[in-house]
């Protein structure tokens, strides 16, 4: 219906989740089941996105991602802290809101860019580099949130451990994709069985996602790395041909599962507060990112 009226199909998926979820018809009401659906959907979706990307496309975006992404997160937290002070919230509540506002949905933005064929555009490359940095920044933000009331030394130790885990994941992905994955793919393709090749690829993806989750990082970033690894091999086109037909299924699973989490009663009871926070996300981040990207020398069209 949404597609027929030329509206974003993502809205249709989200509304479907609201209708069949706990706040709607109650067809799916088990929170653990919903969480598993969401994780599986985003892992498989991020694999398909990573397959059509490569590390080469992000070359030269390191400063924008790290410096621009860090400033955007810090400024967003600062603005939300001021908003929380105005609302009479505690510093913890304000910091939590700022952490949420500072992060964007990699899956939603990448799907939008892919649908418009803009992944290789200047604004697409900038957006993706910052999104990946934000995914990695989730870990230190979670450490700060869980460390309120603890000593500075224990927070520093947790941050050092998280940094080590991130380096371990990236280094492991690089070594595996450079030295082991091509050899394994060659042996699997020598069997001449598309099903085995497809299953092997999915197992590698789920293994990367599990490894990332076991290190305390996002499972989605592990799946995206798996896609990057396959994209930088000579077998990426074969896997894209096998897995891309399933993309719409993965997309629907993920976005419907997000709709399942929507709390209609909370929304209606706090509608003014919800719209205030949404305004923060839409306008504050828009101005922050526009000014930051222009500061890196990009034209206003790209920055906007």
PDB file of N, CA, C and O in Angstrom, residues 10 33 35 42 44 49 52 56 69 72 77 117 119-120 129 170 177 186 210 213 216-217 225 230 244 253 282 297 302:
ATOM      1  N   UNK A  10       9.774   1.547   4.042  1.00  0.00           N
ATOM      2  CA  UNK A  10      10.211   1.347   5.430  1.00  0.00           C
ATOM      3  C   UNK A  10       9.076   1.658   6.395  1.00  0.00           C
ATOM      4  O   UNK A  10       8.865   0.956   7.392  1.00  0.00           O
ATOM      5  N   UNK A  33      11.722 -13.130  21.670  1.00  0.00           N
ATOM      6  CA  UNK A  33      11.533 -13.499  20.267  1.00  0.00           C
ATOM      7  C   UNK A  33      11.732 -12.284  19.357  1.00  0.00           C
ATOM      8  O   UNK A  33      12.376 -12.364  18.311  1.00  0.00           O
ATOM      9  N   UNK A  35      13.522  -9.585  20.035  1.00  0.00           N
ATOM     10  CA  UNK A  35      14.936  -9.213  20.051  1.00  0.00           C
ATOM     11  C   UNK A  35      15.744 -10.096  19.112  1.00  0.00           C
ATOM     12  O   UNK A  35      16.607  -9.613  18.359  1.00  0.00           O
ATOM     13  N   UNK A  42      19.056  -7.611  11.232  1.00  0.00           N
ATOM     14  CA  UNK A  42      20.075  -6.584  10.998  1.00  0.00           C
ATOM     15  C   UNK A  42      21.407  -7.205  10.619  1.00  0.00           C
ATOM     16  O   UNK A  42      22.150  -6.656   9.788  1.00  0.00           O
ATOM     17  N   UNK A  44      21.920 -10.060   8.856  1.00  0.00           N
ATOM     18  CA  UNK A  44      21.861 -10.464   7.451  1.00  0.00           C
ATOM     19  C   UNK A  44      21.765  -9.252   6.525  1.00  0.00           C
ATOM     20  O   UNK A  44      22.335  -9.247   5.430  1.00  0.00           O
ATOM     21  N   UNK A  49      24.694  -5.353   2.674  1.00  0.00           N
ATOM     22  CA  UNK A  49      25.185  -3.992   2.447  1.00  0.00           C
ATOM     23  C   UNK A  49      26.705  -3.991   2.304  1.00  0.00           C
ATOM     24  O   UNK A  49      27.265  -3.363   1.408  1.00  0.00           O
ATOM     25  N   UNK A  52      28.347  -4.963  -1.123  1.00  0.00           N
ATOM     26  CA  UNK A  52      28.399  -4.007  -2.218  1.00  0.00           C
ATOM     27  C   UNK A  52      29.311  -2.832  -1.898  1.00  0.00           C
ATOM     28  O   UNK A  52      29.286  -1.813  -2.578  1.00  0.00           O
ATOM     29  N   UNK A  56      38.254   0.134  -0.019  1.00  0.00           N
ATOM     30  CA  UNK A  56      38.805   1.114  -0.955  1.00  0.00           C
ATOM     31  C   UNK A  56      37.895   2.333  -1.082  1.00  0.00           C
ATOM     32  O   UNK A  56      38.362   3.454  -1.286  1.00  0.00           O
ATOM     33  N   UNK A  69      33.100  12.561  13.474  1.00  0.00           N
ATOM     34  CA  UNK A  69      32.186  11.713  14.247  1.00  0.00           C
ATOM     35  C   UNK A  69      32.300  11.971  15.740  1.00  0.00           C
ATOM     36  O   UNK A  69      31.288  12.032  16.454  1.00  0.00           O
ATOM     37  N   UNK A  72      30.716  15.360  16.567  1.00  0.00           N
ATOM     38  CA  UNK A  72      29.249  15.273  16.465  1.00  0.00           C
ATOM     39  C   UNK A  72      28.652  14.610  17.704  1.00  0.00           C
ATOM     40  O   UNK A  72      27.649  15.075  18.259  1.00  0.00           O
ATOM     41  N   UNK A  77      25.730  15.259  22.790  1.00  0.00           N
ATOM     42  CA  UNK A  77      25.579  14.987  24.223  1.00  0.00           C
ATOM     43  C   UNK A  77      25.512  16.298  25.004  1.00  0.00           C
ATOM     44  O   UNK A  77      24.722  16.440  25.952  1.00  0.00           O
ATOM     45  N   UNK A 117      20.911   4.840  -5.290  1.00  0.00           N
ATOM     46  CA  UNK A 117      22.146   4.686  -6.044  1.00  0.00           C
ATOM     47  C   UNK A 117      23.198   5.721  -5.697  1.00  0.00           C
ATOM     48  O   UNK A 117      23.959   6.168  -6.556  1.00  0.00           O
ATOM     49  N   UNK A 119      25.530   5.436  -2.969  1.00  0.00           N
ATOM     50  CA  UNK A 119      26.560   4.955  -2.045  1.00  0.00           C
ATOM     51  C   UNK A 119      27.931   5.492  -2.439  1.00  0.00           C
ATOM     52  O   UNK A 119      28.757   5.820  -1.586  1.00  0.00           O
ATOM     53  N   UNK A 120      28.203   5.590  -3.746  1.00  0.00           N
ATOM     54  CA  UNK A 120      29.505   6.059  -4.213  1.00  0.00           C
ATOM     55  C   UNK A 120      29.582   7.574  -4.352  1.00  0.00           C
ATOM     56  O   UNK A 120      30.611   8.103  -4.762  1.00  0.00           O
ATOM     57  N   UNK A 129      31.181   6.509   6.301  1.00  0.00           N
ATOM     58  CA  UNK A 129      32.361   6.518   7.170  1.00  0.00           C
ATOM     59  C   UNK A 129      31.988   6.955   8.587  1.00  0.00           C
ATOM     60  O   UNK A 129      32.468   6.383   9.573  1.00  0.00           O
ATOM     61  N   UNK A 170      39.199  -5.780  14.409  1.00  0.00           N
ATOM     62  CA  UNK A 170      39.612  -5.252  13.104  1.00  0.00           C
ATOM     63  C   UNK A 170      40.849  -5.980  12.581  1.00  0.00           C
ATOM     64  O   UNK A 170      40.928  -6.305  11.390  1.00  0.00           O
ATOM     65  N   UNK A 177      40.651 -12.036   6.202  1.00  0.00           N
ATOM     66  CA  UNK A 177      40.253 -11.715   4.818  1.00  0.00           C
ATOM     67  C   UNK A 177      41.444 -11.706   3.877  1.00  0.00           C
ATOM     68  O   UNK A 177      41.301 -11.971   2.682  1.00  0.00           O
ATOM     69  N   UNK A 186      38.364 -20.564  -2.326  1.00  0.00           N
ATOM     70  CA  UNK A 186      38.834 -21.314  -3.494  1.00  0.00           C
ATOM     71  C   UNK A 186      38.504 -22.802  -3.342  1.00  0.00           C
ATOM     72  O   UNK A 186      38.035 -23.459  -4.276  1.00  0.00           O
ATOM     73  N   UNK A 210      28.899 -13.099  15.670  1.00  0.00           N
ATOM     74  CA  UNK A 210      29.018 -13.684  17.014  1.00  0.00           C
ATOM     75  C   UNK A 210      30.299 -13.220  17.690  1.00  0.00           C
ATOM     76  O   UNK A 210      30.313 -12.851  18.873  1.00  0.00           O
ATOM     77  N   UNK A 213      29.913  -9.688  18.801  1.00  0.00           N
ATOM     78  CA  UNK A 213      29.058  -9.628  19.985  1.00  0.00           C
ATOM     79  C   UNK A 213      29.759 -10.158  21.228  1.00  0.00           C
ATOM     80  O   UNK A 213      29.599  -9.614  22.325  1.00  0.00           O
ATOM     81  N   UNK A 216      31.810  -7.752  23.005  1.00  0.00           N
ATOM     82  CA  UNK A 216      31.069  -6.627  23.562  1.00  0.00           C
ATOM     83  C   UNK A 216      30.765  -5.540  22.570  1.00  0.00           C
ATOM     84  O   UNK A 216      30.302  -4.462  22.932  1.00  0.00           O
ATOM     85  N   UNK A 217      31.036  -5.794  21.279  1.00  0.00           N
ATOM     86  CA  UNK A 217      30.745  -4.831  20.227  1.00  0.00           C
ATOM     87  C   UNK A 217      29.402  -5.148  19.588  1.00  0.00           C
ATOM     88  O   UNK A 217      28.742  -6.121  19.940  1.00  0.00           O
ATOM     89  N   UNK A 225      31.528  -6.059   8.599  1.00  0.00           N
ATOM     90  CA  UNK A 225      32.925  -6.413   8.319  1.00  0.00           C
ATOM     91  C   UNK A 225      33.011  -7.670   7.468  1.00  0.00           C
ATOM     92  O   UNK A 225      33.860  -7.770   6.572  1.00  0.00           O
ATOM     93  N   UNK A 230      34.224 -10.190   2.112  1.00  0.00           N
ATOM     94  CA  UNK A 230      33.834 -10.865   0.866  1.00  0.00           C
ATOM     95  C   UNK A 230      33.929  -9.903  -0.324  1.00  0.00           C
ATOM     96  O   UNK A 230      34.265 -10.325  -1.434  1.00  0.00           O
ATOM     97  N   UNK A 244      21.657 -11.443  -2.734  1.00  0.00           N
ATOM     98  CA  UNK A 244      20.874 -10.222  -2.950  1.00  0.00           C
ATOM     99  C   UNK A 244      19.374 -10.504  -3.078  1.00  0.00           C
ATOM    100  O   UNK A 244      18.558  -9.721  -2.581  1.00  0.00           O
ATOM    101  N   UNK A 253      12.326  -8.243   7.805  1.00  0.00           N
ATOM    102  CA  UNK A 253      12.474  -8.803   9.154  1.00  0.00           C
ATOM    103  C   UNK A 253      12.977  -7.736  10.121  1.00  0.00           C
ATOM    104  O   UNK A 253      12.451  -7.566  11.226  1.00  0.00           O
ATOM    105  N   UNK A 282      16.287  15.783  14.660  1.00  0.00           N
ATOM    106  CA  UNK A 282      16.186  16.267  13.281  1.00  0.00           C
ATOM    107  C   UNK A 282      16.968  17.561  13.058  1.00  0.00           C
ATOM    108  O   UNK A 282      17.704  17.680  12.080  1.00  0.00           O
ATOM    109  N   UNK A 297      35.996  21.058   4.475  1.00  0.00           N
ATOM    110  CA  UNK A 297      36.246  21.498   3.124  1.00  0.00           C
ATOM    111  C   UNK A 297      35.266  20.989   2.084  1.00  0.00           C
ATOM    112  O   UNK A 297      35.466  21.231   0.874  1.00  0.00           O
ATOM    113  N   UNK A 302      27.035  18.890  -0.398  1.00  0.00           N
ATOM    114  CA  UNK A 302      27.416  17.594   0.202  1.00  0.00           C
ATOM    115  C   UNK A 302      27.121  17.605   1.696  1.00  0.00           C
ATOM    116  O   UNK A 302      26.606  16.634   2.252  1.00  0.00           O
TER     117      UNK A 302
END
